[in-house]
Coordinates of C-alpha atoms and ligand atoms in Angstrom, one line a residue:
M1 CA 206.6 55.8 -47.2
E2 CA 208.6 53.7 -49.1
Y3 CA 211.4 52.4 -47.0
I4 CA 215.3 51.4 -46.7
D5 CA 217.8 49.0 -45.2
I6 CA 220.1 52.5 -43.9
G7 CA 223.2 51.6 -45.7
G8 CA 222.2 47.8 -47.1
T9 CA 223.3 46.4 -43.3
G10 CA 221.2 48.7 -40.7
P11 CA 217.7 49.2 -39.5
R12 CA 215.1 49.7 -41.9
G13 CA 213.2 52.8 -42.1
S14 CA 211.2 55.6 -44.1
V15 CA 213.2 57.2 -46.5
I16 CA 211.9 60.3 -44.8
T17 CA 213.4 61.4 -41.8
L18 CA 212.1 63.9 -39.1
G19 CA 215.3 65.8 -37.7
C20 CA 214.6 67.0 -34.3
M21 CA 216.8 70.0 -33.6
R22 CA 214.5 72.1 -33.6
I23 CA 212.0 70.4 -31.6
D24 CA 213.1 72.3 -28.1
Q25 CA 211.2 75.4 -29.2
L26 CA 208.0 72.9 -28.5
S27 CA 205.6 71.6 -25.8
E28 CA 205.9 67.4 -24.1
S29 CA 202.0 67.3 -25.6
E30 CA 203.6 69.2 -29.1
V31 CA 206.2 66.7 -29.6
A32 CA 203.8 63.8 -28.5
G33 CA 202.0 65.6 -31.5
L34 CA 204.6 66.2 -33.9
I35 CA 205.6 62.2 -33.1
G36 CA 201.9 60.4 -33.5
T37 CA 201.8 62.3 -37.3
A38 CA 205.1 61.2 -38.1
V39 CA 204.7 57.9 -38.0
D40 CA 200.7 58.3 -38.9
A41 CA 202.3 59.6 -42.0
G42 CA 204.9 56.6 -42.7
I43 CA 208.2 58.5 -40.8
T44 CA 210.2 56.2 -38.8
V45 CA 213.3 58.0 -38.0
F46 CA 213.7 60.8 -35.9
D47 CA 217.7 62.5 -36.0
H48 CA 219.0 63.6 -32.9
A49 CA 222.4 65.2 -31.8
D50 CA 223.4 65.2 -28.0
I51 CA 224.2 69.6 -28.6
Y52 CA 220.9 70.5 -30.4
G53 CA 218.7 72.6 -27.9
G54 CA 221.7 72.3 -25.1
G55 CA 220.3 68.2 -24.7
R56 CA 216.7 69.5 -24.6
C57 CA 215.5 67.7 -28.1
E58 CA 216.6 64.5 -26.6
E59 CA 214.8 64.7 -23.7
V60 CA 211.8 65.9 -24.5
F61 CA 211.9 63.5 -27.7
G62 CA 211.9 60.8 -25.2
A63 CA 209.3 62.2 -22.1
A64 CA 206.6 62.8 -25.3
L65 CA 207.3 59.1 -27.2
A66 CA 205.9 57.6 -23.8
S67 CA 202.8 59.6 -24.4
S68 CA 202.6 59.7 -27.7
G69 CA 201.0 55.9 -28.0
V70 CA 204.2 54.8 -31.1
R71 CA 206.2 52.0 -29.6
R72 CA 210.0 51.8 -29.2
E73 CA 210.3 49.1 -31.6
D74 CA 208.6 50.7 -33.9
I75 CA 210.8 53.4 -34.8
V76 CA 214.8 53.7 -35.2
V77 CA 216.1 56.1 -33.0
Q78 CA 219.9 57.6 -34.1
T79 CA 221.4 60.5 -32.3
K80 CA 225.0 62.8 -32.8
C81 CA 228.6 63.0 -31.2
G82 CA 231.8 64.7 -30.8
I83 CA 230.6 68.7 -31.4
R84 CA 231.2 70.7 -28.0
S85 CA 231.4 74.2 -27.3
G86 CA 233.9 75.4 -29.8
F87 CA 235.8 72.2 -30.3
Y88 CA 235.5 68.8 -32.1
D89 CA 235.7 65.5 -29.7
F90 CA 236.4 62.0 -30.6
S91 CA 238.1 61.2 -27.6
A92 CA 236.6 58.1 -26.4
E93 CA 235.9 59.1 -23.1
H94 CA 233.6 61.3 -24.6
I95 CA 232.0 59.4 -27.6
R96 CA 231.2 56.8 -24.5
T97 CA 229.7 60.3 -21.7
S98 CA 228.0 61.5 -24.6
V99 CA 226.8 57.8 -25.1
E100 CA 225.5 57.8 -22.0
G101 CA 224.1 61.4 -21.6
S102 CA 221.7 60.9 -25.1
L103 CA 220.6 57.9 -23.4
R104 CA 219.4 59.5 -20.3
R105 CA 218.2 62.4 -22.0
L106 CA 215.8 60.2 -24.7
N107 CA 215.3 57.8 -21.3
M108 CA 215.9 54.8 -23.7
D109 CA 218.5 51.8 -23.7
H110 CA 219.9 51.7 -26.7
V111 CA 219.7 54.3 -29.6
D112 CA 220.4 52.7 -33.3
L113 CA 222.3 54.3 -35.3
L114 CA 225.3 56.5 -34.0
L115 CA 226.7 59.3 -35.8
L116 CA 230.3 61.2 -35.5
H117 CA 228.6 64.7 -36.1
R118 CA 231.4 66.7 -37.2
P119 CA 235.6 65.9 -38.5
D120 CA 237.4 65.8 -35.2
T121 CA 241.6 66.4 -37.0
L122 CA 242.4 65.5 -34.1
M123 CA 240.8 61.9 -33.4
E124 CA 242.9 58.8 -32.9
P125 CA 241.1 56.0 -35.1
E126 CA 241.8 53.2 -32.7
E127 CA 240.7 54.9 -29.4
V128 CA 237.2 56.2 -32.1
A129 CA 237.0 52.5 -33.3
A130 CA 237.7 51.2 -29.7
A131 CA 235.0 53.1 -28.0
L132 CA 232.5 51.9 -30.7
D133 CA 233.4 48.1 -30.7
E134 CA 232.7 48.9 -26.4
L135 CA 229.1 51.2 -27.4
V136 CA 227.7 48.2 -30.1
T137 CA 229.4 44.8 -27.4
A138 CA 227.4 46.4 -24.5
G139 CA 223.8 46.9 -26.7
K140 CA 223.5 51.0 -26.6
V141 CA 224.3 51.3 -30.0
R142 CA 223.0 49.2 -32.6
H143 CA 225.0 50.8 -35.3
V144 CA 227.1 53.7 -36.4
G145 CA 228.0 56.1 -38.5
V146 CA 228.4 59.7 -39.3
S147 CA 228.5 63.4 -40.9
N148 CA 229.8 66.1 -42.8
Q149 CA 232.6 63.5 -43.9
N150 CA 234.6 63.1 -46.8
P151 CA 236.2 60.0 -48.4
A152 CA 239.5 60.2 -47.1
Q153 CA 238.4 60.2 -43.9
L154 CA 235.6 58.0 -44.4
D155 CA 238.8 55.2 -45.3
L156 CA 240.6 55.7 -42.9
L157 CA 237.2 55.3 -40.0
R158 CA 237.0 52.1 -42.0
A159 CA 240.7 50.9 -42.0
H160 CA 239.7 51.4 -37.9
V161 CA 236.2 50.7 -36.9
R162 CA 235.2 47.2 -36.4
Q163 CA 231.5 48.0 -38.1
P164 CA 229.9 49.0 -41.1
I165 CA 229.2 52.9 -41.6
I166 CA 225.9 52.9 -42.9
A167 CA 224.8 56.8 -42.5
N168 CA 227.0 60.0 -44.0
Q169 CA 225.0 63.4 -42.6
L170 CA 226.0 66.4 -45.0
Q171 CA 224.3 69.0 -46.1
F172 CA 222.2 68.9 -49.4
G173 CA 219.2 70.7 -51.4
L174 CA 217.9 72.5 -53.7
A175 CA 220.3 75.3 -52.4
H176 CA 223.0 73.9 -51.2
T177 CA 223.2 71.0 -54.0
G178 CA 227.3 71.1 -54.1
L179 CA 226.8 67.0 -53.6
V180 CA 226.1 67.2 -56.8
D181 CA 227.5 70.2 -58.7
A182 CA 230.4 69.4 -59.1
G183 CA 229.8 65.5 -60.6
L184 CA 227.8 67.5 -63.8
T185 CA 231.3 70.3 -64.2
V186 CA 233.5 68.3 -64.1
N187 CA 236.2 69.7 -66.1
T188 CA 235.4 73.0 -66.8
G189 CA 235.9 76.5 -65.9
F190 CA 233.1 76.8 -64.4
D191 CA 233.0 77.2 -59.8
G192 CA 230.5 74.1 -59.9
G193 CA 233.8 72.0 -60.4
I194 CA 235.2 73.3 -57.6
V195 CA 235.1 69.6 -54.6
R196 CA 234.3 70.5 -51.7
D197 CA 234.0 67.0 -50.4
G198 CA 236.1 64.6 -52.2
G199 CA 233.1 63.2 -54.5
A200 CA 231.3 62.4 -50.9
L201 CA 228.0 61.6 -53.5
E202 CA 230.5 58.8 -55.5
Y203 CA 232.2 57.5 -52.9
C204 CA 228.2 57.1 -50.7
R205 CA 227.3 54.9 -53.5
L206 CA 230.2 52.7 -54.2
H207 CA 230.3 51.8 -50.8
G208 CA 226.5 51.3 -49.9
I209 CA 226.4 54.6 -47.3
T210 CA 223.2 55.9 -47.7
I211 CA 223.5 59.8 -47.6
Q212 CA 220.9 62.1 -44.4
P213 CA 221.1 65.2 -46.5
W214 CA 220.5 67.7 -43.3
S215 CA 218.5 71.4 -43.7
V216 CA 217.1 70.5 -46.6
L217 CA 215.7 73.7 -47.4
Q218 CA 217.7 76.4 -45.7
H219 CA 220.0 78.5 -47.2
G220 CA 223.8 79.1 -46.7
Q221 CA 224.7 77.0 -43.0
I222 CA 221.0 76.7 -41.8
A223 CA 220.5 81.4 -42.6
G224 CA 216.8 80.3 -42.9
T225 CA 214.4 78.7 -45.9
F226 CA 214.5 80.0 -49.6
L227 CA 211.2 79.1 -49.7
G228 CA 209.0 82.2 -50.8
N229 CA 212.7 83.3 -50.1
P230 CA 212.6 86.4 -52.5
D231 CA 216.0 86.2 -53.3
F232 CA 215.6 82.6 -54.9
Q233 CA 212.2 83.2 -57.5
Q234 CA 213.4 81.3 -60.3
V235 CA 213.4 78.7 -57.3
N236 CA 211.0 79.1 -55.3
D237 CA 208.4 80.2 -59.3
A238 CA 209.6 76.0 -60.5
L239 CA 208.9 74.3 -57.9
D240 CA 205.7 76.3 -57.6
E241 CA 205.0 75.2 -61.2
V242 CA 205.4 71.5 -60.3
A243 CA 203.8 71.5 -57.5
A244 CA 200.9 73.0 -59.0
Q245 CA 201.1 70.3 -62.1
L246 CA 201.4 67.6 -58.9
G247 CA 199.1 68.4 -56.5
A248 CA 201.7 69.5 -53.8
T249 CA 203.4 71.6 -52.0
P250 CA 206.6 73.2 -52.9
A251 CA 208.5 71.5 -50.0
A252 CA 207.4 68.3 -51.0
V253 CA 209.3 68.7 -54.6
A254 CA 211.6 70.0 -53.3
I255 CA 211.7 66.8 -50.7
A256 CA 211.2 64.7 -53.7
W257 CA 213.7 66.6 -56.4
I258 CA 216.7 64.8 -53.3
L259 CA 214.5 60.9 -53.6
R260 CA 214.8 61.4 -57.3
H261 CA 219.3 60.9 -56.8
P262 CA 219.9 57.2 -57.8
A263 CA 222.0 57.3 -55.1
R264 CA 219.0 57.0 -52.8
M265 CA 219.4 59.6 -50.1
Q266 CA 217.2 59.4 -46.8
P267 CA 216.7 63.7 -46.4
V268 CA 216.4 65.0 -43.1
I269 CA 213.4 67.3 -42.3
G270 CA 213.0 69.8 -40.2
T271 CA 210.3 70.7 -39.5
T272 CA 208.6 71.3 -36.4
K273 CA 204.8 71.6 -37.5
Q274 CA 202.7 68.3 -37.8
A275 CA 200.9 70.2 -41.0
R276 CA 203.9 70.2 -42.5
V277 CA 205.7 66.7 -41.7
A278 CA 202.7 65.3 -43.9
E279 CA 202.2 67.2 -46.5
I280 CA 205.8 66.3 -46.9
A281 CA 205.9 63.0 -45.9
R282 CA 204.1 62.8 -49.6
A283 CA 207.1 63.6 -51.2
A284 CA 208.0 59.7 -51.0
H285 CA 205.1 59.7 -54.3
L286 CA 205.7 62.2 -56.0
E287 CA 207.7 61.6 -59.0
I288 CA 210.3 63.9 -60.2
D289 CA 210.8 63.3 -64.2
R290 CA 214.6 63.4 -65.6
E291 CA 214.0 67.1 -67.5
T292 CA 211.8 68.5 -64.4
W293 CA 215.4 67.2 -62.2
Y294 CA 217.2 69.2 -64.1
A295 CA 214.8 71.7 -64.7
L296 CA 214.9 72.4 -60.8
Y297 CA 217.8 72.2 -60.1
R298 CA 218.9 75.0 -63.3
A299 CA 216.7 77.4 -61.4
A300 CA 218.5 76.5 -58.5
G301 CA 221.2 79.4 -59.9
N302 CA 223.2 76.1 -61.6
V303 CA 224.8 76.5 -65.0
I304 CA 225.2 73.2 -67.1
P305 CA 227.8 72.8 -69.3
Ligands
LIG401 N1 224.7 66.1 -39.2 C1 224.5 67.6 -39.5 O1 225.9 68.6 -39.5 C2 222.9 69.0 -39.5 C3 223.4 69.9 -39.3 C4 222.3 70.3 -39.2 C5 221.6 69.8 -39.1 N2 220.5 68.3 -38.5 C6 219.9 67.6 -38.8 O2 218.8 68.8 -39.6 C7 217.8 68.3 -39.6 C8 216.7 69.0 -40.6 O3 217.6 70.3 -40.5 P1 217.1 72.0 -41.1 O4 215.4 72.2 -39.2 O5 217.8 73.3 -41.2 O6 215.9 71.2 -41.6 P2 215.4 72.5 -42.9 O7 213.6 71.2 -43.2 O8 216.2 72.8 -44.3 O9 214.4 73.8 -42.2 C9 213.0 73.4 -40.8 C10 213.1 75.7 -40.3 O10 212.9 75.7 -41.9 C11 211.2 76.3 -41.6 N3 210.4 76.2 -42.3 C12 210.0 77.4 -43.5 N4 209.1 76.7 -43.9 C13 208.5 75.6 -44.7 C14 208.4 75.0 -45.0 N5 207.5 75.2 -46.2 N6 208.0 73.4 -44.8 C15 208.6 72.7 -44.1 N7 209.8 74.1 -42.5 C16 210.0 75.6 -43.5 C17 210.6 75.0 -41.2 O11 209.6 76.4 -39.5 P3 208.7 75.3 -39.1 O12 209.2 74.2 -37.6 O13 207.6 76.7 -38.8 O14 208.3 74.3 -39.6 C18 211.9 74.7 -39.9 O15 212.4 75.9 -39.0 C19 217.6 68.6 -37.9 O16 216.0 68.3 -37.6 C20 219.2 67.4 -38.2 O17 218.0 66.5 -37.7 C21 222.2 67.9 -39.4

């Protein structure tokens, strides 16, 4: 495994993060096994949100950590707030209440990183800044970040929030390549040239904000995995070929493809299977050369001008 200081000034954690959005389906002992397997494989960062499983994901994680044998101080726990039922809420009151709820469910006195989950167009940046300041000063949140935000939204927040914004979660993977498409097809008539994220990749690189790609093996917006999906035959064939050459699984190669990008992204994987966690963790040591990176990009249905 490889490790980074998230956002340059944040906690040190593995380049692969384990997403906990789906662990509400598991029993406490299964989650304990999953945590143990992840840590054995070198994964030290665990991603949550107040809404995952209606709170059950944080709750079962908190209970399972105690029986997993893994020490709280040896892992990085991050969670998110701001999505409510049918609306977004970056009010100070909601941010505070959400964090209190997460800490209670996780059975922890702090989270290492709090992410604002999805932009709330009704937010008052001064109010967000005050709420984050209060939580950081109280020691309940160690670092702050965002999720699904474009450069202009980041600028607006950064003009008010005192703490550095160390991470931005964005969807990215072989079946969702928007982050790199626009830069690759700049000034062309290709659809990929349409900028949907305001240049988030370049902005985050420039400002040292770690991009944490989510739903890395999904197509659409969490519509199912593209792995082994006949609708994505070409990229599956290409992944199979590279996987055979490297002695790895196609899933690990798909993650290595993300890790190969010099933005030093920190993919969040979402499997609930211990064997898959261990296999995918090997991605950190797979070498994807430049030609192979582009071949996989093209096999995913992208054109380069
Ligand atoms: N910031 C945001 O807006 C946002 C949005 C969505 C998610 N997230 C974060 O990103 C994390 C990952 O999202 P995700 O769960 O959609 O990620 P993912 O890794 O793309 O998908 C995992 C899902 O794919 C399935 N899968 C099927 N074949 C697989 C294979 N060969 N290898 C691995 N998985 C396979 C898994 O099933 P098994 O469990 O049976 O392996 C699981 O249901 C979440 O847990 C959450 O922390 C953030």
